Amino acid sequence: QVFVEESGGGSVQAGGSLRLSCTSFGAASSSAYMGWFRQAPGKEREGVAAFDQTDSTEYYADSVKGRFTISQDNAKNTLYLQMNSLKPEDSAMYSCATAHRWLGRRGWSVFDNYNYWGQGTQVTVSS
């Protein structure tokens, strides 16, 4: 069993920054990918970014490229999402998830490919 826990959400004004953290417990050493997804009311869940733990490849949705950075601290078993230049359209519930197989460029953003999920942390960006 793997437990996933997010933190770091909050409310900011447009142009501001937030850093989300995700810690996994349990069989984390077997995960291949860790990813961030978000879902706003009335919208589909969207893959935001993912980190390939086997070779440190980073993946980003086009909507966040250049503004968000995903990273991992192996010593703390923690995944981070640094979000800069936030926009109102970034407002959503952000969730962290782990996947236990190779996903690649086409699979990282498909939520069905992820096995364990956290409860999510809310991000609200005001204009």
PDB file of C-alpha atoms in Angstrom:
ATOM      1  CA  GLN A   1       0.000   0.000   0.000  1.00  0.00           C
ATOM      2  CA  VAL A   2       1.220   3.471  -0.862  1.00  0.00           C
ATOM      3  CA  PHE A   3      -0.037   6.607   0.820  1.00  0.00           C
ATOM      4  CA  VAL A   4       0.288   9.957  -0.889  1.00  0.00           C
ATOM      5  CA  GLU A   5      -0.049  13.319   0.817  1.00  0.00           C
ATOM      6  CA  GLU A   6       0.030  16.809  -0.696  1.00  0.00           C
ATOM      7  CA  SER A   7       0.568  20.184   0.940  1.00  0.00           C
ATOM      8  CA  GLY A   8       1.302  23.766   0.003  1.00  0.00           C
ATOM      9  CA  GLY A   9      -1.888  24.944  -1.626  1.00  0.00           C
ATOM     10  CA  GLY A  10      -3.427  28.292  -0.849  1.00  0.00           C
ATOM     11  CA  SER A  11      -4.701  31.558  -2.248  1.00  0.00           C
ATOM     12  CA  VAL A  12      -2.543  34.002  -4.179  1.00  0.00           C
ATOM     13  CA  GLN A  13      -2.997  36.891  -6.545  1.00  0.00           C
ATOM     14  CA  ALA A  14      -2.282  36.573 -10.237  1.00  0.00           C
ATOM     15  CA  GLY A  15       1.432  36.695 -10.891  1.00  0.00           C
ATOM     16  CA  GLY A  16       2.245  35.136  -7.544  1.00  0.00           C
ATOM     17  CA  SER A  17       3.924  31.838  -6.707  1.00  0.00           C
ATOM     18  CA  LEU A  18       3.192  28.715  -4.724  1.00  0.00           C
ATOM     19  CA  ARG A  19       5.121  25.528  -4.104  1.00  0.00           C
ATOM     20  CA  LEU A  20       3.268  22.273  -3.717  1.00  0.00           C
ATOM     21  CA  SER A  21       4.799  19.280  -1.974  1.00  0.00           C
ATOM     22  CA  CYS A  22       3.931  15.616  -2.269  1.00  0.00           C
ATOM     23  CA  THR A  23       5.223  12.890  -0.016  1.00  0.00           C
ATOM     24  CA  SER A  24       4.603   9.212  -0.562  1.00  0.00           C
ATOM     25  CA  PHE A  25       4.790   6.503   2.086  1.00  0.00           C
ATOM     26  CA  GLY A  26       4.862   2.771   1.727  1.00  0.00           C
ATOM     27  CA  ALA A  27       6.135   1.005  -1.375  1.00  0.00           C
ATOM     28  CA  ALA A  28       7.367   4.300  -2.806  1.00  0.00           C
ATOM     29  CA  SER A  29      10.646   2.811  -3.905  1.00  0.00           C
ATOM     30  CA  SER A  30       8.783   0.874  -6.575  1.00  0.00           C
ATOM     31  CA  SER A  31       7.126   3.885  -8.206  1.00  0.00           C
ATOM     32  CA  ALA A  32       8.393   4.899 -11.642  1.00  0.00           C
ATOM     33  CA  TYR A  33       6.547   8.178 -12.071  1.00  0.00           C
ATOM     34  CA  MET A  34       5.107  10.795  -9.800  1.00  0.00           C
ATOM     35  CA  GLY A  35       2.763  13.320 -11.270  1.00  0.00           C
ATOM     36  CA  TRP A  36       0.584  16.315 -10.565  1.00  0.00           C
ATOM     37  CA  PHE A  37      -2.939  16.611 -11.859  1.00  0.00           C
ATOM     38  CA  ARG A  38      -5.515  19.316 -11.379  1.00  0.00           C
ATOM     39  CA  GLN A  39      -9.241  19.617 -11.702  1.00  0.00           C
ATOM     40  CA  ALA A  40     -11.325  22.756 -11.654  1.00  0.00           C
ATOM     41  CA  PRO A  41     -15.101  22.715 -11.114  1.00  0.00           C
ATOM     42  CA  GLY A  42     -16.878  21.674 -14.270  1.00  0.00           C
ATOM     43  CA  LYS A  43     -13.660  20.715 -16.031  1.00  0.00           C
ATOM     44  CA  GLU A  44     -11.910  17.441 -16.718  1.00  0.00           C
ATOM     45  CA  ARG A  45      -8.890  16.378 -14.702  1.00  0.00           C
ATOM     46  CA  GLU A  46      -5.732  17.576 -16.414  1.00  0.00           C
ATOM     47  CA  GLY A  47      -2.184  16.302 -16.191  1.00  0.00           C
ATOM     48  CA  VAL A  48       0.022  19.215 -15.141  1.00  0.00           C
ATOM     49  CA  ALA A  49       3.494  17.740 -14.776  1.00  0.00           C
ATOM     50  CA  ALA A  50       5.230  14.461 -14.107  1.00  0.00           C
ATOM     51  CA  PHE A  51       8.658  13.250 -13.060  1.00  0.00           C
ATOM     52  CA  ASP A  52      10.218  10.045 -14.327  1.00  0.00           C
ATOM     53  CA  GLN A  53      12.056   8.692 -11.304  1.00  0.00           C
ATOM     54  CA  THR A  54      14.152   6.333 -13.393  1.00  0.00           C
ATOM     55  CA  ASP A  55      15.929   8.990 -15.449  1.00  0.00           C
ATOM     56  CA  SER A  56      14.671  12.327 -14.023  1.00  0.00           C
ATOM     57  CA  THR A  57      12.836  13.297 -17.215  1.00  0.00           C
ATOM     58  CA  GLU A  58      10.306  16.055 -16.632  1.00  0.00           C
ATOM     59  CA  TYR A  59       6.989  16.351 -18.456  1.00  0.00           C
ATOM     60  CA  TYR A  60       4.738  19.406 -18.578  1.00  0.00           C
ATOM     61  CA  ALA A  61       1.391  20.358 -19.986  1.00  0.00           C
ATOM     62  CA  ASP A  62       1.674  23.091 -22.597  1.00  0.00           C
ATOM     63  CA  SER A  63      -0.424  25.374 -20.418  1.00  0.00           C
ATOM     64  CA  VAL A  64       2.221  25.450 -17.660  1.00  0.00           C
ATOM     65  CA  LYS A  65       5.506  25.165 -19.554  1.00  0.00           C
ATOM     66  CA  GLY A  66       7.917  27.885 -18.559  1.00  0.00           C
ATOM     67  CA  ARG A  67       5.943  28.709 -15.415  1.00  0.00           C
ATOM     68  CA  PHE A  68       5.879  25.463 -13.416  1.00  0.00           C
ATOM     69  CA  THR A  69       8.835  23.317 -12.426  1.00  0.00           C
ATOM     70  CA  ILE A  70       8.635  19.793 -11.068  1.00  0.00           C
ATOM     71  CA  SER A  71      11.441  18.376  -8.962  1.00  0.00           C
ATOM     72  CA  GLN A  72      12.157  15.625  -6.486  1.00  0.00           C
ATOM     73  CA  ASP A  73      14.159  15.447  -3.309  1.00  0.00           C
ATOM     74  CA  ASN A  74      15.144  11.802  -3.071  1.00  0.00           C
ATOM     75  CA  ALA A  75      16.429  12.134   0.469  1.00  0.00           C
ATOM     76  CA  LYS A  76      13.039  13.374   1.649  1.00  0.00           C
ATOM     77  CA  ASN A  77      11.062  11.216  -0.800  1.00  0.00           C
ATOM     78  CA  THR A  78       9.203  14.368  -1.728  1.00  0.00           C
ATOM     79  CA  LEU A  79       8.012  15.706  -5.052  1.00  0.00           C
ATOM     80  CA  TYR A  80       7.656  19.447  -5.541  1.00  0.00           C
ATOM     81  CA  LEU A  81       5.763  21.615  -7.988  1.00  0.00           C
ATOM     82  CA  GLN A  82       7.020  25.179  -8.080  1.00  0.00           C
ATOM     83  CA  MET A  83       4.339  27.336  -9.652  1.00  0.00           C
ATOM     84  CA  ASN A  84       5.301  30.829 -10.778  1.00  0.00           C
ATOM     85  CA  SER A  85       3.429  33.523 -12.684  1.00  0.00           C
ATOM     86  CA  LEU A  86       0.156  32.011 -11.578  1.00  0.00           C
ATOM     87  CA  LYS A  87      -3.000  32.842 -13.503  1.00  0.00           C
ATOM     88  CA  PRO A  88      -6.646  32.667 -12.438  1.00  0.00           C
ATOM     89  CA  GLU A  89      -7.075  29.729 -14.815  1.00  0.00           C
ATOM     90  CA  ASP A  90      -4.569  27.776 -12.710  1.00  0.00           C
ATOM     91  CA  SER A  91      -7.120  27.664  -9.901  1.00  0.00           C
ATOM     92  CA  ALA A  92      -8.023  24.033  -9.205  1.00  0.00           C
ATOM     93  CA  MET A  93      -7.660  21.130  -6.830  1.00  0.00           C
ATOM     94  CA  TYR A  94      -4.164  19.782  -7.354  1.00  0.00           C
ATOM     95  CA  SER A  95      -3.520  16.104  -6.711  1.00  0.00           C
ATOM     96  CA  CYS A  96      -0.351  14.070  -6.619  1.00  0.00           C
ATOM     97  CA  ALA A  97      -0.172  10.488  -7.822  1.00  0.00           C
ATOM     98  CA  THR A  98       2.301   7.663  -8.268  1.00  0.00           C
ATOM     99  CA  ALA A  99       2.606   5.264 -11.177  1.00  0.00           C
ATOM    100  CA  HIS A 100       4.439   1.965 -11.045  1.00  0.00           C
ATOM    101  CA  ARG A 101       5.367   1.441 -14.646  1.00  0.00           C
ATOM    102  CA  TRP A 102       7.022   3.374 -17.432  1.00  0.00           C
ATOM    103  CA  LEU A 103       4.651   5.867 -19.012  1.00  0.00           C
ATOM    104  CA  GLY A 104       6.609   8.026 -21.418  1.00  0.00           C
ATOM    105  CA  ARG A 105       5.548  11.061 -23.344  1.00  0.00           C
ATOM    106  CA  ARG A 106       2.115   9.747 -24.276  1.00  0.00           C
ATOM    107  CA  GLY A 107       1.211   8.137 -20.983  1.00  0.00           C
ATOM    108  CA  TRP A 108       2.327  10.520 -18.275  1.00  0.00           C
ATOM    109  CA  SER A 109      -0.780  12.709 -18.469  1.00  0.00           C
ATOM    110  CA  VAL A 110      -3.349   9.884 -18.453  1.00  0.00           C
ATOM    111  CA  PHE A 111      -4.765   9.652 -14.945  1.00  0.00           C
ATOM    112  CA  ASP A 112      -5.782   5.995 -15.367  1.00  0.00           C
ATOM    113  CA  ASN A 113      -2.083   5.144 -15.561  1.00  0.00           C
ATOM    114  CA  TYR A 114      -1.539   6.203 -11.950  1.00  0.00           C
ATOM    115  CA  ASN A 115      -2.059   3.822  -9.087  1.00  0.00           C
ATOM    116  CA  TYR A 116      -2.134   5.860  -5.870  1.00  0.00           C
ATOM    117  CA  TRP A 117      -3.524   9.310  -5.268  1.00  0.00           C
ATOM    118  CA  GLY A 118      -3.471  11.906  -2.547  1.00  0.00           C
ATOM    119  CA  GLN A 119      -6.511  13.822  -1.328  1.00  0.00           C
ATOM    120  CA  GLY A 120      -5.496  16.991  -3.107  1.00  0.00           C
ATOM    121  CA  THR A 121      -4.667  20.560  -2.157  1.00  0.00           C
ATOM    122  CA  GLN A 122      -6.607  23.608  -3.331  1.00  0.00           C
ATOM    123  CA  VAL A 123      -4.964  26.386  -5.303  1.00  0.00           C
ATOM    124  CA  THR A 124      -6.896  29.598  -5.836  1.00  0.00           C
ATOM    125  CA  VAL A 125      -5.532  32.446  -7.943  1.00  0.00           C
ATOM    126  CA  SER A 126      -7.390  35.735  -7.878  1.00  0.00           C
ATOM    127  CA  SER A 127      -7.190  38.384 -10.577  1.00  0.00           C
TER     128      SER A 127
END
